[in-house]
Amino acid sequence: MSKLYSSQAVDAREPGKAHVDGYANAAQFPTEPSYSVNEIVYVQTSGQNQPDGPLVVKAIEDGNMYRLKWQSTGSEYHCLVPEDCLLVLS
């Protein structure tokens, strides 16, 4: 019977099975939204001097993308907004 020395590598994987250490486009774990429906927010994007708003959170879509509407008119904001572009007044 042969001994296994510490300098020898042991591969515990099943023969003939592929193994992947990671994925380039791995899914993000879902996170709790920072804002809630009916909360008043402002949208700040790069290149803007002043944020858009006030807007009201109408719905929260997959990936914490926010569907907003203008507080003054009730009309829907022109696009879904990612969470990191939203601000609230303190």
Short mmCIF file of C-alpha atoms in Angstrom, two decimals:
data_model
loop_
_atom_site.label_atom_id
_atom_site.label_comp_id
_atom_site.label_asym_id
_atom_site.label_seq_id
_atom_site.Cartn_x
_atom_site.Cartn_y
_atom_site.Cartn_z
CA MET A 1 0.00 0.00 0.00
CA SER A 2 1.47 3.38 -0.96
CA LYS A 3 1.55 6.31 1.41
CA LEU A 4 0.26 9.73 0.42
CA TYR A 5 2.79 12.46 1.16
CA SER A 6 1.86 16.07 1.87
CA SER A 7 3.75 17.18 -1.24
CA GLN A 8 1.32 15.25 -3.41
CA ALA A 9 -1.81 17.09 -4.51
CA VAL A 10 -5.12 15.41 -3.89
CA ASP A 11 -8.01 16.18 -6.21
CA ALA A 12 -11.27 15.32 -4.46
CA ARG A 13 -13.38 16.18 -7.51
CA GLU A 14 -15.19 13.45 -9.34
CA PRO A 15 -13.37 12.30 -12.46
CA GLY A 16 -15.05 13.47 -15.66
CA LYS A 17 -16.90 16.31 -13.93
CA ALA A 18 -16.23 19.94 -14.79
CA HIS A 19 -15.46 22.34 -11.97
CA VAL A 20 -15.98 26.10 -12.05
CA ASP A 21 -14.34 28.32 -9.43
CA GLY A 22 -16.44 31.39 -10.26
CA TYR A 23 -18.51 33.14 -12.87
CA ALA A 24 -17.74 36.44 -14.58
CA ASN A 25 -21.41 37.44 -14.50
CA ALA A 26 -22.45 36.00 -11.13
CA ALA A 27 -25.87 37.02 -9.85
CA GLN A 28 -26.04 39.52 -7.01
CA PHE A 29 -27.77 38.52 -3.81
CA PRO A 30 -31.07 40.37 -3.47
CA THR A 31 -30.94 43.30 -1.05
CA GLU A 32 -33.72 45.06 0.82
CA PRO A 33 -34.77 48.28 -0.97
CA SER A 34 -33.60 51.49 0.73
CA TYR A 35 -36.76 53.40 -0.17
CA SER A 36 -40.42 52.46 0.14
CA VAL A 37 -43.51 52.96 -2.02
CA ASN A 38 -45.02 56.47 -1.60
CA GLU A 39 -41.73 57.89 -0.25
CA ILE A 40 -40.69 61.28 -1.68
CA VAL A 41 -37.30 61.15 -3.42
CA TYR A 42 -35.09 63.16 -5.77
CA VAL A 43 -33.05 61.83 -8.72
CA GLN A 44 -29.39 62.87 -9.00
CA THR A 45 -27.45 61.75 -12.06
CA SER A 46 -23.92 62.67 -13.08
CA GLY A 47 -23.71 65.95 -14.96
CA GLN A 48 -26.79 67.43 -13.27
CA ASN A 49 -26.42 70.60 -11.21
CA GLN A 50 -29.79 70.15 -9.53
CA PRO A 51 -31.59 66.86 -8.82
CA ASP A 52 -34.98 66.12 -10.43
CA GLY A 53 -37.90 66.09 -8.04
CA PRO A 54 -39.78 65.87 -5.88
CA LEU A 55 -40.88 62.47 -7.11
CA VAL A 56 -42.89 59.74 -5.40
CA VAL A 57 -41.87 56.07 -5.44
CA LYS A 58 -44.63 54.31 -7.36
CA ALA A 59 -43.16 50.78 -7.47
CA ILE A 60 -39.93 48.87 -6.88
CA GLU A 61 -38.94 46.54 -9.72
CA ASP A 62 -36.38 43.70 -9.87
CA GLY A 63 -32.82 44.72 -9.05
CA ASN A 64 -34.00 47.63 -6.89
CA MET A 65 -34.97 49.73 -9.91
CA TYR A 66 -37.54 52.35 -8.98
CA ARG A 67 -40.62 53.42 -10.95
CA LEU A 68 -41.33 57.04 -10.01
CA LYS A 69 -43.97 59.68 -10.65
CA TRP A 70 -43.82 63.46 -10.33
CA GLN A 71 -45.36 64.63 -7.05
CA SER A 72 -46.83 67.77 -8.67
CA THR A 73 -48.53 66.19 -11.70
CA GLY A 74 -48.72 62.47 -10.98
CA SER A 75 -47.20 61.70 -14.39
CA GLU A 76 -44.67 58.89 -14.57
CA TYR A 77 -40.93 59.67 -14.64
CA HIS A 78 -39.40 58.94 -18.06
CA CYS A 79 -37.34 55.89 -16.99
CA LEU A 80 -36.68 53.38 -14.23
CA VAL A 81 -34.11 54.74 -11.78
CA PRO A 82 -31.41 52.71 -9.97
CA GLU A 83 -31.31 53.02 -6.20
CA ASP A 84 -27.89 54.70 -6.13
CA CYS A 85 -29.28 57.73 -8.03
CA LEU A 86 -31.99 58.47 -5.43
CA LEU A 87 -31.78 61.06 -2.66
CA VAL A 88 -34.08 62.17 0.15
CA LEU A 89 -34.10 65.52 1.94
CA SER A 90 -33.02 65.32 5.54
#
